[in-house]
Amino acid sequence: MSNQENESRNDTSDVKLWLRMLSCVKLIETDLRKKLRENFEFTLPRFDLLSQLQRHPEGIKMKELSRLMLVTDGNITSLVDGLEKMGLAERILNDQDRRSNYIKITPQGNELFELISIEHKKWIDGLLKNINPQDKALLYDLLSTLKNSLTKE
């Protein structure tokens, strides 16, 4: 084995970086899940779905929701069923293709989303309050570079 190959095998900085990013995401998600449950009796996936629906007030296809949320069609169906039962979302028949539906946020869903969003922002601000603005900007830029490199492959 060459010296370069051996150095490459012993360099764990990429793995360490990945694990550090993952642990930060998990810590933030755990905190947000807890606060959503305690304050609103709501789940993070439901909040994420309402967020997508709020961005598409005209409605959006289930397949597109799956793609945007990076989950399976089955997960989206289950989430939509739950939000529909709560009166927060509704299915609208697609006139062009009767086999598919558009999912649309209801006024009640919009109202709840707005309420939760205000608290959600406060929670995120609180979690990141100890990072100075310059470091936040740098971290944002570095993560943008990472995202761009991952989406080009």
C-alpha angles and dihedrals in degrees: 000000000000123000091247092052091049092050090049091052092050095046105096097165093111092049091046090049091050092049091048092051091047093050091050091050091048093049092050093045092049091052093046093047090052094048093046091050095045098042103034108011085238135128130235093239090053090049091049090051092049087050091056092046091049089055089053105045091166089061134259135230119255091238090056091049089053090052095047094046095041094232136116125273088247092057091050092049091053093047093047091048089055095047091046091053089051091051092243098113138022137201116236119197114243106236092203095049116022091194092069136057136205117229115219133184115242124224088255090051091049091050093050092045091053091049094048092043092061091054093040090058091050090050093050091046089052093049093051099036095108094060113088118236094250092054091047090053091048092047090049091051093047092049089048089054090050093048092049092050091049094049093050094059 
